[in-house]
Coordinates of C-alpha atoms and ligand atoms in Angstrom, one line a residue:
M208 CA 174.0 -139.3 -9.8
D209 CA 173.1 -141.1 -6.6
Y210 CA 176.2 -143.2 -6.2
K211 CA 175.1 -145.1 -3.1
R212 CA 172.1 -146.4 -5.0
Y213 CA 174.2 -147.1 -8.1
I214 CA 176.7 -149.2 -6.1
A215 CA 173.9 -151.0 -4.2
Q216 CA 172.2 -151.9 -7.4
H217 CA 175.4 -153.5 -8.7
I218 CA 176.4 -155.5 -5.7
K219 CA 175.7 -159.2 -5.7
A220 CA 174.7 -160.4 -2.2
E221 CA 171.9 -162.9 -2.1
G222 CA 169.4 -162.4 0.7
V223 CA 170.3 -158.7 1.2
S224 CA 168.0 -156.1 -0.3
E225 CA 169.2 -153.2 -2.3
E226 CA 167.8 -150.7 0.2
E227 CA 169.6 -152.4 3.0
L228 CA 172.9 -152.2 1.1
E229 CA 172.3 -148.6 0.2
G230 CA 171.7 -147.8 3.8
L231 CA 175.0 -149.3 4.8
I232 CA 177.1 -147.6 2.2
A233 CA 178.8 -144.5 3.6
V234 CA 181.4 -141.9 2.7
P235 CA 184.5 -142.8 4.8
P236 CA 186.1 -140.0 6.8
D237 CA 189.4 -140.7 5.1
T238 CA 188.8 -141.0 1.4
S239 CA 192.3 -142.2 0.5
M240 CA 191.1 -145.8 0.5
G241 CA 188.0 -145.1 -1.6
D242 CA 185.1 -142.7 -2.2
Y243 CA 182.4 -145.0 -0.7
A244 CA 182.7 -147.9 1.6
L245 CA 180.4 -150.8 2.5
P246 CA 181.0 -152.3 6.0
C247 CA 180.1 -156.0 6.0
F248 CA 179.8 -156.6 9.7
K249 CA 176.0 -156.4 9.8
L250 CA 175.8 -158.8 6.9
A251 CA 177.7 -161.5 8.7
K252 CA 174.6 -162.8 10.6
V253 CA 172.4 -163.1 7.5
L254 CA 175.1 -164.5 5.2
R255 CA 176.7 -166.7 7.8
K256 CA 180.2 -165.8 6.8
S257 CA 182.9 -163.7 8.3
P258 CA 182.8 -160.0 7.3
A259 CA 186.2 -160.3 5.7
L260 CA 185.1 -163.1 3.5
I261 CA 181.8 -161.4 2.5
A262 CA 183.8 -158.2 1.6
E263 CA 186.1 -160.3 -0.6
N264 CA 183.3 -162.0 -2.4
I265 CA 181.4 -158.8 -3.0
A266 CA 184.6 -157.1 -4.3
A267 CA 185.5 -160.0 -6.6
E268 CA 182.1 -160.0 -8.2
Y269 CA 181.5 -156.3 -8.5
P270 CA 181.4 -155.2 -12.1
A271 CA 183.6 -152.2 -12.5
D272 CA 182.6 -149.7 -15.2
G273 CA 182.8 -146.1 -16.3
V274 CA 181.0 -145.0 -13.2
V275 CA 182.5 -147.0 -10.4
S276 CA 186.0 -148.0 -11.5
E277 CA 187.1 -150.2 -8.6
A278 CA 185.9 -152.3 -5.7
K279 CA 188.5 -153.6 -3.2
A280 CA 188.1 -155.5 0.0
L281 CA 189.9 -154.6 3.2
N282 CA 189.3 -155.7 6.8
G283 CA 185.6 -156.4 6.3
Y284 CA 185.0 -153.3 4.2
V285 CA 184.5 -153.0 0.5
N286 CA 186.0 -149.8 -0.8
F287 CA 184.7 -148.3 -4.0
R288 CA 186.3 -145.8 -6.2
I289 CA 184.3 -143.5 -8.5
A290 CA 185.6 -143.2 -12.0
R291 CA 187.1 -139.7 -11.6
A292 CA 187.1 -138.5 -15.2
G293 CA 183.5 -139.5 -15.7
L294 CA 182.2 -137.8 -12.6
A295 CA 184.1 -134.6 -13.2
E296 CA 182.9 -134.3 -16.7
D297 CA 179.3 -135.1 -15.6
V298 CA 179.2 -132.6 -12.8
L299 CA 181.1 -129.7 -14.3
S300 CA 179.3 -129.8 -17.6
T301 CA 176.0 -129.7 -15.7
I302 CA 177.0 -126.8 -13.6
L303 CA 178.5 -124.8 -16.4
K304 CA 175.3 -125.2 -18.3
E305 CA 172.9 -124.5 -15.4
G306 CA 174.9 -121.8 -13.6
E307 CA 173.3 -120.7 -10.4
K308 CA 170.2 -122.8 -11.2
Y309 CA 172.3 -125.9 -10.5
G310 CA 170.5 -128.1 -8.0
S311 CA 167.1 -126.7 -8.8
S312 CA 164.4 -129.1 -9.8
E313 CA 160.7 -129.5 -10.7
M314 CA 160.0 -132.1 -8.1
G315 CA 157.5 -129.8 -6.3
E316 CA 155.5 -129.0 -9.4
G317 CA 151.8 -128.7 -8.7
K318 CA 152.4 -128.7 -4.9
T319 CA 151.8 -125.7 -2.6
I320 CA 153.7 -125.2 0.6
C321 CA 152.5 -122.5 3.0
I322 CA 155.1 -121.2 5.3
D323 CA 154.1 -119.2 8.4
Y324 CA 157.2 -117.4 9.5
S325 CA 158.5 -114.2 11.2
S326 CA 154.9 -113.5 12.3
V327 CA 155.7 -110.4 14.3
N328 CA 153.5 -108.7 16.9
I329 CA 152.2 -105.2 16.1
A330 CA 153.5 -102.5 18.3
K331 CA 156.1 -104.8 19.9
P332 CA 159.8 -104.8 19.4
F333 CA 161.2 -106.8 16.4
H334 CA 163.9 -108.3 18.5
I335 CA 166.7 -110.8 18.3
G336 CA 164.3 -113.6 19.2
H337 CA 162.6 -113.1 15.8
L338 CA 165.8 -113.7 13.9
S339 CA 165.6 -117.5 13.6
T340 CA 161.9 -117.7 12.5
T341 CA 162.6 -114.9 9.9
V342 CA 165.7 -116.4 8.4
I343 CA 164.9 -120.1 8.7
G344 CA 161.4 -119.4 7.2
G345 CA 163.0 -117.2 4.5
A346 CA 165.5 -119.9 3.6
L347 CA 162.8 -122.7 3.5
Y348 CA 160.7 -120.4 1.3
R349 CA 163.5 -120.1 -1.2
I350 CA 164.6 -123.7 -1.0
F351 CA 161.1 -125.0 -1.7
K352 CA 160.7 -122.6 -4.6
F353 CA 164.1 -123.7 -6.0
L354 CA 162.7 -127.3 -6.0
G355 CA 159.7 -126.3 -8.0
Y356 CA 157.1 -125.9 -5.2
H357 CA 154.6 -123.1 -5.2
T358 CA 155.4 -121.3 -1.9
V359 CA 153.1 -119.0 0.1
G360 CA 154.9 -116.9 2.7
I361 CA 152.6 -115.9 5.5
N362 CA 153.2 -113.3 8.2
H363 CA 150.6 -114.3 10.8
L364 CA 150.7 -110.9 12.5
G365 CA 150.1 -110.7 16.2
D366 CA 147.5 -107.9 15.8
Y367 CA 144.8 -109.1 18.2
G368 CA 144.5 -108.6 21.9
T369 CA 143.9 -106.4 24.9
Q370 CA 147.4 -104.8 24.5
F371 CA 146.0 -102.6 21.8
G372 CA 143.5 -101.1 24.2
K373 CA 146.4 -100.4 26.5
L374 CA 148.3 -98.7 23.8
I375 CA 145.4 -96.4 22.9
S376 CA 145.0 -95.5 26.5
A377 CA 148.7 -94.7 26.8
Y378 CA 148.7 -92.7 23.6
K379 CA 145.7 -90.7 24.8
H380 CA 147.4 -89.9 28.1
W381 CA 151.0 -89.3 27.1
G382 CA 151.2 -89.5 23.3
N383 CA 151.6 -86.9 20.7
R384 CA 150.8 -87.4 17.0
E385 CA 154.0 -85.9 15.5
E386 CA 156.3 -87.7 17.9
V387 CA 154.7 -91.0 17.4
Q388 CA 154.7 -90.6 13.6
K389 CA 158.3 -89.7 13.7
G390 CA 159.4 -92.2 16.3
G391 CA 157.4 -95.1 14.7
I392 CA 157.6 -98.4 16.4
H393 CA 160.1 -97.2 19.0
A394 CA 157.7 -94.5 20.2
I395 CA 154.8 -96.9 20.2
N396 CA 156.8 -99.4 22.2
D397 CA 157.8 -96.8 24.7
L398 CA 154.1 -95.9 25.3
Y399 CA 153.3 -99.6 25.8
V400 CA 156.2 -100.1 28.2
R401 CA 155.2 -97.0 30.1
F402 CA 151.6 -98.2 30.4
N403 CA 152.8 -101.5 31.9
N404 CA 155.0 -99.6 34.4
E405 CA 152.7 -96.7 35.3
A406 CA 149.1 -97.5 34.5
T407 CA 146.5 -96.8 37.2
E408 CA 143.4 -98.8 37.9
E409 CA 141.4 -96.3 35.9
M410 CA 143.7 -96.6 32.9
E411 CA 143.4 -100.4 33.0
A412 CA 139.7 -100.1 32.9
E413 CA 139.9 -97.5 30.1
A414 CA 142.2 -99.9 28.2
R415 CA 139.6 -102.7 28.4
E416 CA 137.0 -100.3 27.1
Y417 CA 139.3 -99.2 24.2
F418 CA 139.8 -102.8 23.3
R419 CA 136.1 -103.3 23.3
L420 CA 135.7 -100.3 21.0
I421 CA 138.2 -101.7 18.6
E422 CA 136.3 -105.0 18.5
S423 CA 132.9 -103.3 18.0
G424 CA 134.2 -101.3 15.1
D425 CA 134.4 -97.9 16.7
K426 CA 135.9 -95.5 14.1
E427 CA 138.4 -93.6 16.2
A428 CA 139.7 -96.7 18.0
N429 CA 140.2 -98.5 14.7
E430 CA 141.9 -95.6 13.1
L431 CA 144.4 -95.5 15.9
F432 CA 144.9 -99.2 15.7
D433 CA 145.4 -99.1 12.0
W434 CA 147.9 -96.4 12.4
F435 CA 149.9 -98.3 14.9
K436 CA 149.8 -101.3 12.6
E437 CA 151.0 -99.3 9.6
L438 CA 153.9 -97.8 11.6
T439 CA 155.0 -101.3 12.7
L440 CA 154.7 -102.8 9.3
A441 CA 156.7 -99.9 7.6
Y442 CA 159.4 -100.6 10.1
V443 CA 159.5 -104.4 9.8
K444 CA 159.4 -104.3 6.0
G445 CA 162.7 -102.3 6.1
I446 CA 164.3 -105.2 8.1
Y447 CA 162.8 -107.8 5.8
E448 CA 164.4 -106.0 2.8
K449 CA 167.8 -106.2 4.5
L450 CA 167.3 -109.9 5.3
H451 CA 166.0 -110.6 1.7
V452 CA 162.7 -112.1 2.9
T453 CA 159.3 -111.6 1.4
F454 CA 155.7 -112.5 2.2
D455 CA 152.7 -113.2 0.0
S456 CA 150.3 -112.6 2.8
Y457 CA 150.1 -110.5 5.9
A458 CA 146.8 -112.0 7.1
G459 CA 147.3 -111.8 10.9
E460 CA 145.3 -112.9 13.8
R461 CA 142.7 -110.1 13.4
F462 CA 142.0 -111.3 9.9
Y463 CA 140.3 -114.3 11.5
T464 CA 137.9 -112.3 13.6
D465 CA 134.8 -113.3 11.5
K466 CA 136.2 -116.8 10.7
M467 CA 136.2 -118.2 14.2
A468 CA 132.4 -118.5 14.8
P469 CA 132.0 -121.2 12.1
V470 CA 134.9 -123.2 13.7
V471 CA 133.3 -123.0 17.1
E472 CA 130.0 -124.1 15.6
E473 CA 131.7 -127.1 13.9
L474 CA 133.4 -128.1 17.1
K475 CA 130.1 -128.0 18.8
E476 CA 128.3 -130.0 16.1
K477 CA 131.0 -132.7 16.2
G478 CA 130.5 -132.9 20.0
L479 CA 134.1 -131.8 20.7
L480 CA 133.3 -128.7 22.7
K481 CA 133.0 -129.0 26.5
E482 CA 132.3 -126.5 29.2
S483 CA 134.8 -126.1 31.9
N484 CA 134.4 -123.3 34.6
G485 CA 132.4 -121.3 32.1
A486 CA 135.0 -121.6 29.4
Q487 CA 134.6 -123.7 26.2
I488 CA 137.4 -126.3 25.7
V489 CA 138.3 -129.4 23.8
D490 CA 139.4 -132.1 26.2
L491 CA 142.7 -133.6 25.1
E492 CA 143.3 -135.6 28.2
P493 CA 143.1 -138.9 26.3
Y494 CA 146.1 -137.7 24.3
G495 CA 148.1 -136.7 27.3
M496 CA 147.7 -133.0 26.8
P497 CA 146.0 -130.2 28.8
P498 CA 142.7 -129.0 27.3
C499 CA 142.7 -126.7 24.3
L500 CA 141.0 -123.5 25.3
I501 CA 138.6 -122.3 22.6
L502 CA 136.5 -119.5 24.3
R503 CA 137.1 -117.8 27.6
S504 CA 134.2 -117.5 30.0
D505 CA 133.5 -114.0 28.7
G506 CA 133.2 -115.4 25.2
A507 CA 136.6 -114.1 24.0
S508 CA 138.5 -116.2 21.5
L509 CA 142.1 -117.3 22.1
Y510 CA 145.4 -117.7 20.2
A511 CA 144.5 -121.3 19.5
T512 CA 141.0 -120.4 18.2
R513 CA 142.6 -118.1 15.7
D514 CA 145.1 -120.8 14.7
L515 CA 142.3 -123.3 14.1
A516 CA 140.5 -120.8 11.9
A517 CA 143.8 -119.9 10.1
A518 CA 144.6 -123.5 9.3
I519 CA 141.2 -124.1 7.8
Y520 CA 141.3 -120.9 5.9
R521 CA 144.7 -121.8 4.5
K522 CA 143.6 -125.2 3.4
N523 CA 140.5 -123.8 1.7
T524 CA 142.4 -120.9 0.1
Y525 CA 145.7 -122.6 -1.0
D526 CA 145.0 -126.3 -0.9
F527 CA 148.4 -126.8 0.5
Y528 CA 150.5 -129.9 0.3
K529 CA 152.2 -128.9 3.6
C530 CA 151.7 -126.0 5.9
L531 CA 154.8 -125.1 8.0
Y532 CA 154.9 -123.1 11.1
V533 CA 158.3 -121.8 11.8
V534 CA 157.9 -121.0 15.5
A535 CA 160.1 -121.4 18.6
Y536 CA 160.0 -124.7 20.5
Q537 CA 158.3 -122.8 23.4
Q538 CA 155.1 -123.3 21.4
N539 CA 155.5 -127.0 21.0
L540 CA 152.4 -127.8 23.1
H541 CA 150.3 -125.1 21.4
F542 CA 150.9 -126.6 18.0
K543 CA 150.4 -130.2 19.2
Q544 CA 147.1 -129.2 20.6
V545 CA 145.9 -127.3 17.5
F546 CA 146.9 -130.1 15.2
K547 CA 145.2 -132.6 17.4
V548 CA 142.0 -130.7 17.5
L549 CA 141.9 -130.4 13.7
E550 CA 142.5 -134.1 13.5
L551 CA 139.6 -134.8 15.9
M552 CA 137.5 -132.5 13.7
G553 CA 138.1 -135.1 11.0
K554 CA 140.4 -132.9 8.9
E555 CA 142.5 -135.6 7.2
W556 CA 145.0 -132.9 6.1
A557 CA 145.9 -132.2 9.8
K558 CA 148.8 -134.6 9.1
D559 CA 150.2 -132.1 6.6
L560 CA 150.7 -129.4 9.3
V561 CA 154.3 -129.2 10.5
H562 CA 155.6 -127.3 13.4
V563 CA 159.2 -126.4 12.4
A564 CA 160.6 -125.7 15.9
Y565 CA 163.9 -123.9 16.5
G566 CA 166.0 -123.0 19.5
M567 CA 166.8 -119.7 21.1
V568 CA 169.2 -117.0 20.1
S569 CA 171.0 -115.0 22.7
L570 CA 173.9 -112.6 22.6
E571 CA 177.3 -113.3 24.2
D572 CA 176.8 -110.7 26.9
G573 CA 173.5 -112.4 27.8
A574 CA 171.5 -109.4 26.8
M575 CA 168.4 -111.2 25.7
S576 CA 166.4 -110.1 28.7
T577 CA 162.7 -109.6 27.9
R578 CA 162.1 -107.6 31.1
K579 CA 160.1 -104.5 30.5
G580 CA 161.8 -102.3 27.9
K581 CA 165.1 -104.2 27.9
V582 CA 165.2 -106.1 24.7
V583 CA 167.8 -106.3 22.0
W584 CA 166.3 -105.0 18.7
L585 CA 167.3 -107.1 15.7
E586 CA 168.0 -103.9 13.8
D587 CA 170.7 -102.8 16.3
V588 CA 172.4 -106.2 16.0
L589 CA 172.4 -105.9 12.2
N590 CA 173.7 -102.4 12.2
R591 CA 176.4 -103.2 14.6
C592 CA 177.5 -106.2 12.7
V593 CA 177.7 -104.2 9.5
E594 CA 179.8 -101.5 11.2
K595 CA 182.1 -104.2 12.5
A596 CA 182.3 -105.8 9.1
Y597 CA 183.2 -102.4 7.6
S598 CA 186.1 -102.0 10.0
V599 CA 187.4 -105.6 9.4
I600 CA 187.2 -105.1 5.6
D601 CA 188.8 -101.6 5.8
E602 CA 191.7 -103.0 7.7
K603 CA 192.2 -106.0 5.3
N604 CA 191.7 -104.1 2.1
P605 CA 191.7 -100.3 2.5
S606 CA 191.7 -99.6 -1.2
L607 CA 188.6 -101.7 -1.9
E608 CA 185.8 -99.9 -3.8
N609 CA 182.2 -99.9 -2.5
K610 CA 183.3 -100.9 1.0
Q611 CA 179.9 -99.9 2.5
E612 CA 178.0 -102.1 0.1
I613 CA 180.2 -105.0 0.7
A614 CA 180.1 -104.5 4.5
E615 CA 176.3 -104.7 4.3
K616 CA 176.5 -108.1 2.6
V617 CA 179.1 -109.4 4.9
G618 CA 177.6 -108.0 8.2
V619 CA 174.0 -108.9 7.5
G620 CA 175.1 -112.2 6.0
A621 CA 177.0 -113.0 9.2
V622 CA 173.9 -112.5 11.4
I623 CA 171.7 -114.6 9.0
F624 CA 174.3 -117.4 8.8
S625 CA 174.8 -117.7 12.5
A626 CA 171.1 -118.6 12.8
L627 CA 171.3 -121.1 10.0
Y628 CA 174.6 -122.9 10.6
N629 CA 173.5 -125.1 13.4
N630 CA 170.8 -127.7 13.6
K631 CA 167.8 -125.5 14.0
I632 CA 166.6 -126.9 17.4
K633 CA 169.9 -125.9 19.1
D634 CA 170.0 -122.8 21.2
I635 CA 172.7 -120.5 20.0
V636 CA 174.8 -117.7 21.4
F637 CA 175.6 -115.0 18.9
S638 CA 179.1 -113.5 18.9
Y639 CA 180.1 -110.7 16.5
D640 CA 183.7 -111.7 16.5
K641 CA 183.0 -115.4 15.8
A642 CA 180.4 -114.5 13.1
L643 CA 182.9 -112.2 11.4
N644 CA 185.9 -114.6 11.5
F645 CA 187.4 -114.9 8.0
D646 CA 188.9 -118.3 8.9
G647 CA 186.0 -119.8 10.8
E648 CA 182.9 -121.8 9.8
T649 CA 181.2 -118.5 8.7
S650 CA 179.5 -116.9 5.9
V651 CA 182.4 -114.4 5.7
Y652 CA 184.7 -117.4 5.0
V653 CA 182.4 -118.6 2.2
Q654 CA 182.0 -115.1 0.8
Y655 CA 185.7 -114.6 0.8
T656 CA 186.2 -117.9 -1.0
C657 CA 183.7 -116.7 -3.7
A658 CA 185.6 -113.4 -4.0
R659 CA 188.8 -115.4 -4.4
A660 CA 187.2 -117.5 -7.2
S661 CA 186.0 -114.4 -8.9
S662 CA 189.4 -112.9 -8.8
V663 CA 191.0 -116.0 -10.4
L664 CA 188.4 -115.9 -13.1
A665 CA 189.0 -112.2 -13.7
K666 CA 192.7 -112.8 -14.0
A667 CA 192.1 -115.7 -16.4
A668 CA 189.9 -113.4 -18.6
E669 CA 192.7 -110.9 -18.7
G670 CA 195.1 -113.5 -19.9
G671 CA 192.6 -114.8 -22.4
Y672 CA 192.4 -118.2 -20.8
E673 CA 189.1 -120.1 -21.0
A674 CA 187.4 -122.7 -18.9
A675 CA 186.9 -126.1 -20.5
I676 CA 186.4 -129.7 -19.6
P677 CA 189.1 -131.7 -21.5
E678 CA 188.1 -135.2 -22.4
N679 CA 189.3 -138.0 -20.1
Y680 CA 190.9 -135.6 -17.7
T681 CA 191.6 -137.5 -14.4
P682 CA 191.4 -135.1 -11.5
C683 CA 194.0 -135.2 -8.8
D684 CA 192.9 -135.7 -5.2
Q685 CA 192.2 -132.1 -4.3
E686 CA 190.3 -131.5 -7.5
F687 CA 188.4 -134.7 -7.1
E688 CA 187.4 -133.9 -3.5
L689 CA 186.0 -130.6 -4.7
V690 CA 184.2 -132.3 -7.6
K691 CA 182.5 -134.6 -5.2
A692 CA 181.4 -131.8 -3.0
L693 CA 179.8 -130.1 -6.0
A694 CA 178.2 -133.3 -7.0
D695 CA 176.5 -133.4 -3.5
F696 CA 174.8 -130.1 -3.8
P697 CA 171.4 -131.1 -5.4
E698 CA 171.0 -133.9 -2.8
T699 CA 171.9 -131.5 0.0
V700 CA 169.2 -129.1 -1.1
K701 CA 166.6 -131.8 -1.3
A702 CA 167.5 -133.1 2.2
A703 CA 167.3 -129.6 3.6
A704 CA 163.8 -129.3 2.2
E705 CA 162.8 -132.8 3.4
R706 CA 164.1 -132.2 7.0
Y707 CA 163.3 -128.5 7.1
E708 CA 166.9 -127.9 7.8
P709 CA 168.6 -125.0 6.0
S710 CA 171.7 -125.8 8.1
F711 CA 172.4 -128.6 5.6
V712 CA 172.9 -126.0 2.9
A713 CA 175.0 -123.8 5.2
R714 CA 177.3 -126.6 6.2
W715 CA 177.6 -127.7 2.6
C716 CA 178.8 -124.1 1.8
V717 CA 181.5 -124.2 4.4
D718 CA 182.6 -127.7 3.5
T719 CA 182.8 -126.8 -0.2
A720 CA 184.6 -123.6 0.4
Q721 CA 187.2 -125.5 2.5
K722 CA 187.7 -127.9 -0.3
F723 CA 188.0 -125.1 -2.8
N724 CA 190.7 -123.4 -0.7
K725 CA 192.7 -126.6 -0.4
F726 CA 192.5 -126.9 -4.2
Y727 CA 193.4 -123.3 -4.6
F728 CA 196.5 -123.5 -2.5
D729 CA 197.7 -126.9 -3.6
C730 CA 197.0 -126.7 -7.3
K731 CA 198.2 -123.6 -9.1
I732 CA 195.1 -122.8 -11.1
L733 CA 196.6 -120.7 -13.9
Q734 CA 200.1 -121.8 -13.9
E735 CA 200.3 -125.0 -16.1
E736 CA 198.8 -125.3 -19.5
E737 CA 197.7 -128.9 -19.3
T738 CA 195.6 -128.3 -16.2
R739 CA 194.6 -124.7 -16.7
S740 CA 191.3 -125.0 -18.6
F741 CA 190.0 -127.8 -16.3
R742 CA 190.9 -125.9 -13.2
L743 CA 189.2 -122.8 -14.5
A744 CA 186.1 -124.9 -15.2
L745 CA 186.2 -126.2 -11.7
T746 CA 186.7 -122.7 -10.3
K747 CA 183.8 -121.3 -12.3
A748 CA 181.5 -124.2 -11.3
T749 CA 182.4 -123.8 -7.6
L750 CA 181.6 -120.1 -7.8
S751 CA 178.2 -120.9 -9.3
A752 CA 177.3 -123.6 -6.8
L753 CA 178.4 -121.5 -3.8
T754 CA 176.5 -118.5 -5.1
A755 CA 173.4 -120.7 -5.4
G756 CA 173.9 -122.0 -1.9
L757 CA 174.4 -118.6 -0.3
T758 CA 171.5 -117.2 -2.2
L759 CA 169.2 -119.9 -0.9
L760 CA 170.1 -118.8 2.6
G761 CA 169.5 -115.1 1.7
I762 CA 173.1 -114.1 1.8
G763 CA 174.7 -111.8 -0.8
V764 CA 177.9 -112.6 -2.7
P765 CA 180.4 -109.8 -3.1
E766 CA 182.6 -110.0 -6.2
K767 CA 185.5 -108.5 -4.3
M768 CA 186.4 -108.4 -0.7
Ligands
LIG847 N1 153.1 -113.9 16.9 C1 153.5 -115.1 17.6 C2 154.6 -114.9 18.6 O1 155.3 -113.9 18.4 C3 153.9 -116.2 16.6 C4 152.9 -116.6 15.6 C5 153.2 -117.9 15.0 N2 152.3 -118.4 14.0 C6 151.1 -118.9 14.4 N3 150.3 -119.3 13.4 N4 150.7 -119.1 15.6 O2 154.8 -115.7 19.5

């Protein structure tokens, strides 16, 4: 139930629209006065009365019912109370029925969302800088699916460019088949780094020739390239499995090789292409942007050319409702240019392309240097966090079974969560200790809360106690705060989708876990008979909703911790 709307619809205030009232109604920081409040200060001008008087009039005329039980004026505010029994019954019965599907919907039915995320580069390290795109994209993928959209996850591989010529040259000089096969991406990357450090003029020339050979379909050059690609993909797929992300398409930049010429042709036909120092560009000066480079003077295509072809291909193939690009803010200009060029081409769907930009992730010790060969591999961060999680768990609960499995969920979850907890545009500094703090605003805290709820439910089962929602049960303050948090979940998921902000779900998880813990400590769940069944229902519902929330983020939920 959308209470703000409900209240706004029932307020009598002539000359003020329902929408305006709805926009003013807020959840007060201290809910002891009421669950929602309408500040009347902004209405004073229109209604030509003092805020205090307006509040009194509105409160006096408000029709209390089984949904909103009370409206009271105080110092220019109207404070509303939700009918506790009704809301609790409504929310808990819904969750107990829907379980972990609570909050899902069919609002997206018939609509397709393409999500371009992770988009790693072949033969280059999968480093900590790829964390956010991978987990934000993965979370959006699941969130949209949860809301009934058809989602297409696309890994727009960076598999095009002169670096592959360099790699072949390096391999020919220094490489060895067995070693590279065994060493996989690390061995390939070492070769590439060595080329950048040691290549001679001749090797540079050779590399250009190898690149040309790949382009012209030479068998040997392409076999090597395919092999490097295969080794890279085998590696990254292992990481994707750990992070619970999946893709429906791995069509990378190379896929568009034969799809660029028609785009260039169309640009030319529409009079958008201009020559500049031998290169072909689209002039974007009227829009306050540097030109978008389409073809270099040697006729070679660019990153933007491939993105133009990719956008058109995706529209033709998937007929998307929205196409999202989860890419760091460093590429803001690139996407602005690409979207503008498509708009100038008359693609009315250019408005449906969204650059979902996010900030940088660095490590506490500042080790995010991208200088040659000095990068932090995401795999190492995940492994280290799992190791640390293991030792924390081992210390807290040495007799726990399946410690390794739990440490995986906790450690990997902590890395994922740290990239999802803040507003996505913020730069973040990752700290193992902070991410694994049981009492912080962390996934570990939420997971621990879930384990606590599971253990209460297991104890209840042993005692033969059942969860139920008694009629007309009026929740106490702690119970009611938790009920309200649970009631907020469906709206939170929708808002996360609308604003492309998985952090809304992450924050909801922490907030709800905090409210559960307050309830857990203040109200003895199993102790008293009159309250036991309701409290068990509340515990069960909380566990379902928190599990749904963490699952949307790609984080596992251990039963015990
Ligand atoms: N591979 C690129 C990089 O690492 C990201 C690609 C993003 N997607 C796109 N369609 N341009 O910077």
